Structures are given as C-alpha cells and as structure tokens.
PDB file of C-alpha atoms and ligand atoms in Angstrom:
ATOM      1  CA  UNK A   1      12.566  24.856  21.750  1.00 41.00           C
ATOM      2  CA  UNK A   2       8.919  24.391  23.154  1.00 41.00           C
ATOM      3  CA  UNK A   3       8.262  24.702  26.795  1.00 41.00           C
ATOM      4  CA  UNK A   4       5.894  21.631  28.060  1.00 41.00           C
ATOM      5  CA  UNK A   5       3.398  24.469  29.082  1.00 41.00           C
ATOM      6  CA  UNK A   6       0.291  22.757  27.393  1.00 43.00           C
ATOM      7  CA  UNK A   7      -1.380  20.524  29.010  1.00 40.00           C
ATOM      8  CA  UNK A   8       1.489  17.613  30.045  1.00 44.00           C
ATOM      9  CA  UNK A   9       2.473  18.332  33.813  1.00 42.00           C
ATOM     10  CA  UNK A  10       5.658  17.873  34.043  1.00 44.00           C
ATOM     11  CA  UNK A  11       6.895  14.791  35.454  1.00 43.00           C
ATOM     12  CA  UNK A  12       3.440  13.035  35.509  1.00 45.00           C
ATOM     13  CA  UNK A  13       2.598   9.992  33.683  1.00 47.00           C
ATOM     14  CA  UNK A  14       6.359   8.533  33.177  1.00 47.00           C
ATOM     15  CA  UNK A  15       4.318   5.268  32.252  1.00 49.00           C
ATOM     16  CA  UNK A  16       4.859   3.177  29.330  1.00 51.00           C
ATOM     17  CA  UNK A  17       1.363   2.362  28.225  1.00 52.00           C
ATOM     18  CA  UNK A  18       1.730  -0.954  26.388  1.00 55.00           C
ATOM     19  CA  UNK A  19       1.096  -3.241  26.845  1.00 52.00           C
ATOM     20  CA  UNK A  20      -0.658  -4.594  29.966  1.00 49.00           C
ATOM     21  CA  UNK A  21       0.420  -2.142  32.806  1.00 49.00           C
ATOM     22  CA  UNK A  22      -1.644   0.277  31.919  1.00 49.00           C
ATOM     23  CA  UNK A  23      -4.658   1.712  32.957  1.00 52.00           C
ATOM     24  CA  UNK A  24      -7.957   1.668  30.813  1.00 56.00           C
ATOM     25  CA  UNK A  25      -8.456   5.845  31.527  1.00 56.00           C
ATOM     26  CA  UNK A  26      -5.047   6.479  31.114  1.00 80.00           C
ATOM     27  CA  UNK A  27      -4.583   5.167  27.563  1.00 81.00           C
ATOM     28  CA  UNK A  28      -7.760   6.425  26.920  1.00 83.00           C
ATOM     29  CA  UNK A  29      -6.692  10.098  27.487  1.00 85.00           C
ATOM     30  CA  UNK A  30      -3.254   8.709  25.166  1.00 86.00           C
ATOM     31  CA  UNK A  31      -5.454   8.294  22.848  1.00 87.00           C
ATOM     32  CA  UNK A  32      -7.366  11.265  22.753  1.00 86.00           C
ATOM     33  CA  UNK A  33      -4.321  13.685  22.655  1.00 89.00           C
ATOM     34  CA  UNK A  34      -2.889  10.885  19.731  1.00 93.00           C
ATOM     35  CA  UNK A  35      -1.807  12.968  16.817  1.00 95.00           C
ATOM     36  CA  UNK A  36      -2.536  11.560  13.495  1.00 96.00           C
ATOM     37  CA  UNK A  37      -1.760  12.302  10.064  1.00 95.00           C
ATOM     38  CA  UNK A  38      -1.001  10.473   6.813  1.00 96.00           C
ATOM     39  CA  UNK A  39       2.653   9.772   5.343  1.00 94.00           C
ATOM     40  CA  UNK A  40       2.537   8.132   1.958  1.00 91.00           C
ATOM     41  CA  UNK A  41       0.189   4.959   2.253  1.00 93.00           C
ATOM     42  CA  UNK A  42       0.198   4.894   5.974  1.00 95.00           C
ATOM     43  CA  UNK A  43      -1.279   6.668   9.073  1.00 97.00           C
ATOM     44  CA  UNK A  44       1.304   8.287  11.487  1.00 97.00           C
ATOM     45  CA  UNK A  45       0.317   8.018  14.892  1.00 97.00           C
ATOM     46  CA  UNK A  46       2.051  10.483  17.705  1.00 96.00           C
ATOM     47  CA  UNK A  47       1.056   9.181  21.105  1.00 93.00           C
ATOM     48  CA  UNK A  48       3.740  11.888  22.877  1.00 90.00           C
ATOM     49  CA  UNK A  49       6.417  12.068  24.326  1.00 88.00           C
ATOM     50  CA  UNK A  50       5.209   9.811  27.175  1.00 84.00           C
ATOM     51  CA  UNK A  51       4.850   7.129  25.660  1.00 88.00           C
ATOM     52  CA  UNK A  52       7.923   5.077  24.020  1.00 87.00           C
ATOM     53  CA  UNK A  53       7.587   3.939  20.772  1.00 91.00           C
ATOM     54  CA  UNK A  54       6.215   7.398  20.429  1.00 93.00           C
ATOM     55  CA  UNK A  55       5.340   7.048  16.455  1.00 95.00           C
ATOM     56  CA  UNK A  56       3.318   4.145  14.910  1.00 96.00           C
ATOM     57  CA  UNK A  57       3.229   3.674  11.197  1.00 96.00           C
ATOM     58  CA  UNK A  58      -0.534   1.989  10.462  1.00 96.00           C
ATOM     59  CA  UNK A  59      -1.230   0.433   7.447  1.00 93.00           C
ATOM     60  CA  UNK A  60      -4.779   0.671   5.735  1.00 90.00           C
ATOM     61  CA  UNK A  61      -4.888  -2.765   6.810  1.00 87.00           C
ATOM     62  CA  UNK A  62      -5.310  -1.495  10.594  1.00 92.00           C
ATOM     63  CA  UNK A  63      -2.012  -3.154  11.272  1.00 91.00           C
ATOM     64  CA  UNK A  64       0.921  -1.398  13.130  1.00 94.00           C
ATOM     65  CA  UNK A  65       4.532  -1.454  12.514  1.00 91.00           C
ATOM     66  CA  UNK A  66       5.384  -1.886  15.932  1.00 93.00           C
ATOM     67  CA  UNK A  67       5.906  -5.293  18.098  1.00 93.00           C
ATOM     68  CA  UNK A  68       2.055  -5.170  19.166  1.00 93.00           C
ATOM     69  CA  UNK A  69       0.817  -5.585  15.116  1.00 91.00           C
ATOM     70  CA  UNK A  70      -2.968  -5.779  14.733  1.00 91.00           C
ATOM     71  CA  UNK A  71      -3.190  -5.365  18.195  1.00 94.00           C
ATOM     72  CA  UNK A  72      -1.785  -1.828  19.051  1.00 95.00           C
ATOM     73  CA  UNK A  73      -3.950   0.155  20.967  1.00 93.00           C
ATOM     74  CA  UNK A  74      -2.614   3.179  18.143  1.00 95.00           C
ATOM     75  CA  UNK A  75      -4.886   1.695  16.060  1.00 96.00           C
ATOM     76  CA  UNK A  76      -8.119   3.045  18.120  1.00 94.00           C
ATOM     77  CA  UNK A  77      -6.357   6.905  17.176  1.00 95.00           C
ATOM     78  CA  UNK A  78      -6.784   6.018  13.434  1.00 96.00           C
ATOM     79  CA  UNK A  79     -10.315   4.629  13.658  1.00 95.00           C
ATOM     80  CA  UNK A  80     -11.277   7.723  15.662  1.00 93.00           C
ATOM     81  CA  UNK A  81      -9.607   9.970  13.254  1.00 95.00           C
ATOM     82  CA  UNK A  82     -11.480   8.340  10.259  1.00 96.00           C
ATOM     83  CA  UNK A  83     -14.694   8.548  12.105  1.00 95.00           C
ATOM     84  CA  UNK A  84     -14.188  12.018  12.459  1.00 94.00           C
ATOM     85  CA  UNK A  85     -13.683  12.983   8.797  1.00 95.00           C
ATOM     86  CA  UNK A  86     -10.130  12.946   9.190  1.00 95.00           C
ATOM     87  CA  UNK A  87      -8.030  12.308   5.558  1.00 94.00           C
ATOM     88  CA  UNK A  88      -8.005   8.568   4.048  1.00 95.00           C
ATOM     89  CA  UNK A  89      -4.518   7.420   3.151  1.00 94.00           C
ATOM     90  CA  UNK A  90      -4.147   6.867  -0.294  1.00 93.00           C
ATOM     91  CA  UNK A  91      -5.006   3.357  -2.086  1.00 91.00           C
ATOM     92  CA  UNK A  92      -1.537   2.416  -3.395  1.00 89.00           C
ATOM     93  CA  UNK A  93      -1.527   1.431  -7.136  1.00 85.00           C
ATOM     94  CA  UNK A  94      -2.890  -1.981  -7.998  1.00 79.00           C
ATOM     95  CA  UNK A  95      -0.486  -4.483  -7.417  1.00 82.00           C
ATOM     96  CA  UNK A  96       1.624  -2.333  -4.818  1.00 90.00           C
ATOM     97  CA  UNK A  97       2.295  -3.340  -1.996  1.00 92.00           C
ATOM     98  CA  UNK A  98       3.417  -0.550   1.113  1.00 91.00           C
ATOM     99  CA  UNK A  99       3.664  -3.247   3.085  1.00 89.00           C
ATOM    100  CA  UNK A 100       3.222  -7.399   2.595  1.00 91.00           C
ATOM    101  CA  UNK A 101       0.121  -8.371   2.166  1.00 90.00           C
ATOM    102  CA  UNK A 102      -1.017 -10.742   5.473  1.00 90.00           C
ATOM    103  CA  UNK A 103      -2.440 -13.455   2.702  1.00 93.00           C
ATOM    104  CA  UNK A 104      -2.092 -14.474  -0.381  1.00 96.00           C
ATOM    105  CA  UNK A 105      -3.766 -12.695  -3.179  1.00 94.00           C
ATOM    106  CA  UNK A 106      -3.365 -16.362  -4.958  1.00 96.00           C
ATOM    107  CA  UNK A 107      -4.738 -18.866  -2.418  1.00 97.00           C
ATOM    108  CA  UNK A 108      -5.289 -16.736   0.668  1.00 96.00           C
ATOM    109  CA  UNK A 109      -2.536 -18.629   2.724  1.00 97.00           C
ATOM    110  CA  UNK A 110      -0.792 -16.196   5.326  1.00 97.00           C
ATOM    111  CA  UNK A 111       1.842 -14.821   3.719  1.00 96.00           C
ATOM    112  CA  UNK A 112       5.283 -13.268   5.187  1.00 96.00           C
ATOM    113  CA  UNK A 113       7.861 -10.518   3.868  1.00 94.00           C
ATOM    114  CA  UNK A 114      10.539 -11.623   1.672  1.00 96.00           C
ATOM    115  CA  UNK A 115      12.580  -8.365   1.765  1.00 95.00           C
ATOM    116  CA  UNK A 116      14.625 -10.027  -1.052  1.00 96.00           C
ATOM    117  CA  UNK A 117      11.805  -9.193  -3.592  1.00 95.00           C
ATOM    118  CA  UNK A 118      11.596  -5.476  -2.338  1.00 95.00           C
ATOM    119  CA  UNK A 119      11.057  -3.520  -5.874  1.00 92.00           C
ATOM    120  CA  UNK A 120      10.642   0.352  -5.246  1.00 88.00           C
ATOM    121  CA  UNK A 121       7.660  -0.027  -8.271  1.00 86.00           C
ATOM    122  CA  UNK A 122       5.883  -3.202  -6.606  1.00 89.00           C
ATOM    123  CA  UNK A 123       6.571  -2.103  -2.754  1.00 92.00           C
ATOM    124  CA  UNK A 124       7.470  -4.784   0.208  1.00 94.00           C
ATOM    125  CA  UNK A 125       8.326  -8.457  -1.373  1.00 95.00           C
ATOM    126  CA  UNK A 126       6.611 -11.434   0.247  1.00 96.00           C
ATOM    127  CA  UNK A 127       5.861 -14.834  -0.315  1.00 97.00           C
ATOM    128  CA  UNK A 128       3.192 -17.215   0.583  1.00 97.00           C
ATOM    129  CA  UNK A 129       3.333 -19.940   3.100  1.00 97.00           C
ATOM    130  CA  UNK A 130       1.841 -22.356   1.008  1.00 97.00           C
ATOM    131  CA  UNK A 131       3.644 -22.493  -2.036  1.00 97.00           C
ATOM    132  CA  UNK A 132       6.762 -19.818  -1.235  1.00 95.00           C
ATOM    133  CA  UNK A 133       7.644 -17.148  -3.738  1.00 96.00           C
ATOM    134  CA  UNK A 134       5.630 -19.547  -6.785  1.00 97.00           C
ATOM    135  CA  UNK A 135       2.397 -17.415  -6.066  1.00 97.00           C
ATOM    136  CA  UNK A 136       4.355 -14.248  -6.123  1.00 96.00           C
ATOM    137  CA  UNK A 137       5.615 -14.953  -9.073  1.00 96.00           C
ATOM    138  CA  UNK A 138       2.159 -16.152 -10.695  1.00 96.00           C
ATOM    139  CA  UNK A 139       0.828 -13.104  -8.982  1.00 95.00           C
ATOM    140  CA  UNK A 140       2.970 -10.897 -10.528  1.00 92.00           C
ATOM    141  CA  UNK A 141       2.060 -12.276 -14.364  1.00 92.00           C
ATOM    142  CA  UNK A 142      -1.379 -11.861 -13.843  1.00 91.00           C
ATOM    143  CA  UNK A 143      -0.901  -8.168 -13.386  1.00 87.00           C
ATOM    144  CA  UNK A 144       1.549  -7.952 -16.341  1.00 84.00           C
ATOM    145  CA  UNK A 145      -1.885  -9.793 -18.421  1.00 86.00           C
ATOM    146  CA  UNK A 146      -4.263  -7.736 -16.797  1.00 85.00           C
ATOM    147  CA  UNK A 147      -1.995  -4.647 -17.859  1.00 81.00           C
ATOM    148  CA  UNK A 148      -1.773  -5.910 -21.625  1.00 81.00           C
ATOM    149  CA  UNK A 149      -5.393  -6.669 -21.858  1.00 83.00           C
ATOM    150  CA  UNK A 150      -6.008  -3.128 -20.935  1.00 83.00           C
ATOM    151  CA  UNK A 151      -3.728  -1.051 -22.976  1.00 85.00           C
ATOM    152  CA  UNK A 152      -2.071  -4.230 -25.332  1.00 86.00           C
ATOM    153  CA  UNK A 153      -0.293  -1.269 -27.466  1.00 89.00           C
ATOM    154  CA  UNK A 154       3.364   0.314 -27.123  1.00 87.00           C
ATOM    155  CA  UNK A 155       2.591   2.577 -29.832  1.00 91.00           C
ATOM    156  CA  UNK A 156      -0.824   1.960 -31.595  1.00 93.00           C
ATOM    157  CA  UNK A 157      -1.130   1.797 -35.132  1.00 95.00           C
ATOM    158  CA  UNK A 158      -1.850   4.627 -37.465  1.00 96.00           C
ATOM    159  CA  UNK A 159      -4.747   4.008 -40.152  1.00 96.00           C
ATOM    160  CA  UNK A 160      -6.406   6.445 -42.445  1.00 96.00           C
ATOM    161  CA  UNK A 161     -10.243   5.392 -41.309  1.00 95.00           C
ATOM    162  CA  UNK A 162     -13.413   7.165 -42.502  1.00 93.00           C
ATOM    163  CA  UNK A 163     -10.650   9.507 -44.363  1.00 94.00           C
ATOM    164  CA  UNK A 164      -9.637  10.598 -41.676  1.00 94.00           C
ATOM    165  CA  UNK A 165      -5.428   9.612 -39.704  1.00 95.00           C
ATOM    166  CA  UNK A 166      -6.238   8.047 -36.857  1.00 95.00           C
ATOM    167  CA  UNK A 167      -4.146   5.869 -34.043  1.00 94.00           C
ATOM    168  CA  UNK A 168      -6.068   2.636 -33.870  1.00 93.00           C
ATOM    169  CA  UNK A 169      -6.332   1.753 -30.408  1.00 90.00           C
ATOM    170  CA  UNK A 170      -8.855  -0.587 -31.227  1.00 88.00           C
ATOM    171  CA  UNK A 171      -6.391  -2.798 -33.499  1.00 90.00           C
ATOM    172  CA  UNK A 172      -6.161  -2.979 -37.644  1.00 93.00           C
ATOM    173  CA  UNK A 173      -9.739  -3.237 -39.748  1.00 94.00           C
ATOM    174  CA  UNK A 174      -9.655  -4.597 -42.695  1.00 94.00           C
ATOM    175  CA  UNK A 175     -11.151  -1.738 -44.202  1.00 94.00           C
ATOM    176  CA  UNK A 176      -7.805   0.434 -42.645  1.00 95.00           C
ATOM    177  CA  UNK A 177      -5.404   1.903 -44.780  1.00 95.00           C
ATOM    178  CA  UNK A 178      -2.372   1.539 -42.942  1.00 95.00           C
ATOM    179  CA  UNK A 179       0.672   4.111 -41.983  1.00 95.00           C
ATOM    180  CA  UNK A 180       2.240   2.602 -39.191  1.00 95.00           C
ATOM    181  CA  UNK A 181       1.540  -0.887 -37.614  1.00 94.00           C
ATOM    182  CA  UNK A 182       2.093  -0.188 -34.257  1.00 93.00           C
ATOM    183  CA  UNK A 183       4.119  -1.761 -31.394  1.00 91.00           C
ATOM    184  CA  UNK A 184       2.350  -4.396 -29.107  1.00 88.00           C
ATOM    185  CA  UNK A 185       3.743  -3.726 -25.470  1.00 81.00           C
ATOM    186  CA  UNK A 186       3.433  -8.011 -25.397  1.00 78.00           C
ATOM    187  CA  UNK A 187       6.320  -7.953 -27.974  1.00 81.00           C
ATOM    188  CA  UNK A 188       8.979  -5.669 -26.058  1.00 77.00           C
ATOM    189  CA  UNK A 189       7.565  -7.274 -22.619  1.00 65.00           C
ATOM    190  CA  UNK A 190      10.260  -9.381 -21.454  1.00 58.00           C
ATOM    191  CA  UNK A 191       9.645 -12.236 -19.099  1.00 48.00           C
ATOM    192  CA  UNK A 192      11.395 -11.095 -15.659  1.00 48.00           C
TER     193      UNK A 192
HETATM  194 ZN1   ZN B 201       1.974   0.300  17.387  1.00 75.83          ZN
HETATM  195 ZN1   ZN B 202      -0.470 -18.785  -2.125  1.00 75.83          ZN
END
C-alpha cells in the first residue's frame, strides 16, 4: 500500500480538470506529472489519481478514448513524451485497424465503428458514411489482391532448374522440369 508521501499534498487539488473548469497552470502541472507508456497500439496516459477518468487510451491517430476525443488535453502528455524520445507505439499490420479509422480508406468520407464487423485479425469494424459497409467490404478485397500479388503461392512449385531442385517462387518456365505444381493461395482463397 503506498503512502501519498511524494509530491501530492493530501487533500489538495480535488478538481476535475476537464473540461472547462480548470485552470491553464493547473493542468499544466497534470500534465507534467502525466505518466505515459505504450499498451499494444496505443499510448496509456495516467493523469493521477486526481483526476477522474484517470487513464486515457490514445491512438496513433492523437485521438482519445474518452468523451473529449481529439480534443483531450491527455493528448499534450503523448506529444511531450514523443518529443522527448519516449517509445513509438507500434504501426499495427496493414489493414488493421486498433481502432476505426476516422475516414474512409476508399473515398475519405468520415467513417464510424460498426462493432458488428469486429474481427480479432482485422481489429475495430467500421463503415463509411457514404456508402455504409460497401467500402469495407471493397476495402477488404483489395488487401486480399494486394496479399496475392505479393506472395500468389500456397505452396510454390518444385522444378529441377539449372540442374539444380528448386521451389519456383517465380512461377513455371518453360524450360522447368517439373516435381510438384504448386498451390496458388487464389485457388483455396474463398470469397468471405
Ligand atoms: Zn481523454
Ligand atoms: Zn467510403
């Protein structure tokens, strides 16, 4: 059990500091005693235990998961912890999502959370305000395309090439002797 013996008189600043009752200096010293670290794709933010909602969860996006959004004073912590060296969180995987994306990678609409299309693989579900969940969907094909243009094989073929056994990432030549065709991931893909 720690003792508030550093630094926090007790019984002093029983403020809540957001969002418009509070002093410039006092949030400033809030914000200097902030505590940040990183948790998964996010930035943690620990304003103590004077403040209520002590913890803020900030996306790379320098938006927070509390009512305030892009516009939590939290935010200023993370910037000032970057500026000072402090660790980057993690880019999520292409096509991930930690949480939905505020536009459209399709049309660049605003786009909302659709916690229906949650996937643990893909992150937060959303859809765009334009169209709905039809960008989502034609979002989510390109990436499948993108992946098969990349790496179109399951299990590449095997060729003697050169005399030498080789897997043919590169696809059949006609010179090839062949030993095993290969998969194509395109042919085992299905369509959901
Ligand atoms: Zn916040
Ligand atoms: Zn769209």
């Amino acid at each position: 059990m720690q003792e508030n013996a550093h630094g926090h008189s007790p019984g002093g600043h029983q403020f809540i500091p957001i969002p418009s009752e509070v002093t410039k200096v006092d949030l400033n010293r809030i914000l200097l005693d902030a505590i940040v670290h990183v948790s998964g794709y996010h930035y943690v933010v620990d304003l103590g235990p004077d403040v209520k909602p002590r913890l803020h969860t900030i996306s790379k996006e320098k938006r927070c998961n509390c009512i305030h959004g892009k516009d939590c004073p939290a935010i200023a912590a993370v910037t000032e912890f970057l500026r000072k060296g402090g660790e980057r969180a993690p880019d999520p995987p292409p096509g991930y999502f930690p949480v939905a994306p505020e536009k459209c990678p399709i049309c660049n609409a605003p786009a909302y959370h659709e916690p229906r299309l949650n996937r643990s693989h893909l992150g937060a579900g959303w859809g765009c305000s334009k169209t709905g969940e039809k960008h989502y969907w034609r979002y989510r094909s390109q990436l499948i395309q993108e992946a098969l243009k990349a790496n179109p094989w399951l299990f590449p073929p095997v060729v003697i090439r050169a005399g030498k056994q080789i897997k043919a990432w590169d696809g059949i030549l006609p010179s090839d002797t062949v030993l095993y065709e290969g998969v194509l991931r395109a042919d085992v893909v299905s369509s959901t």
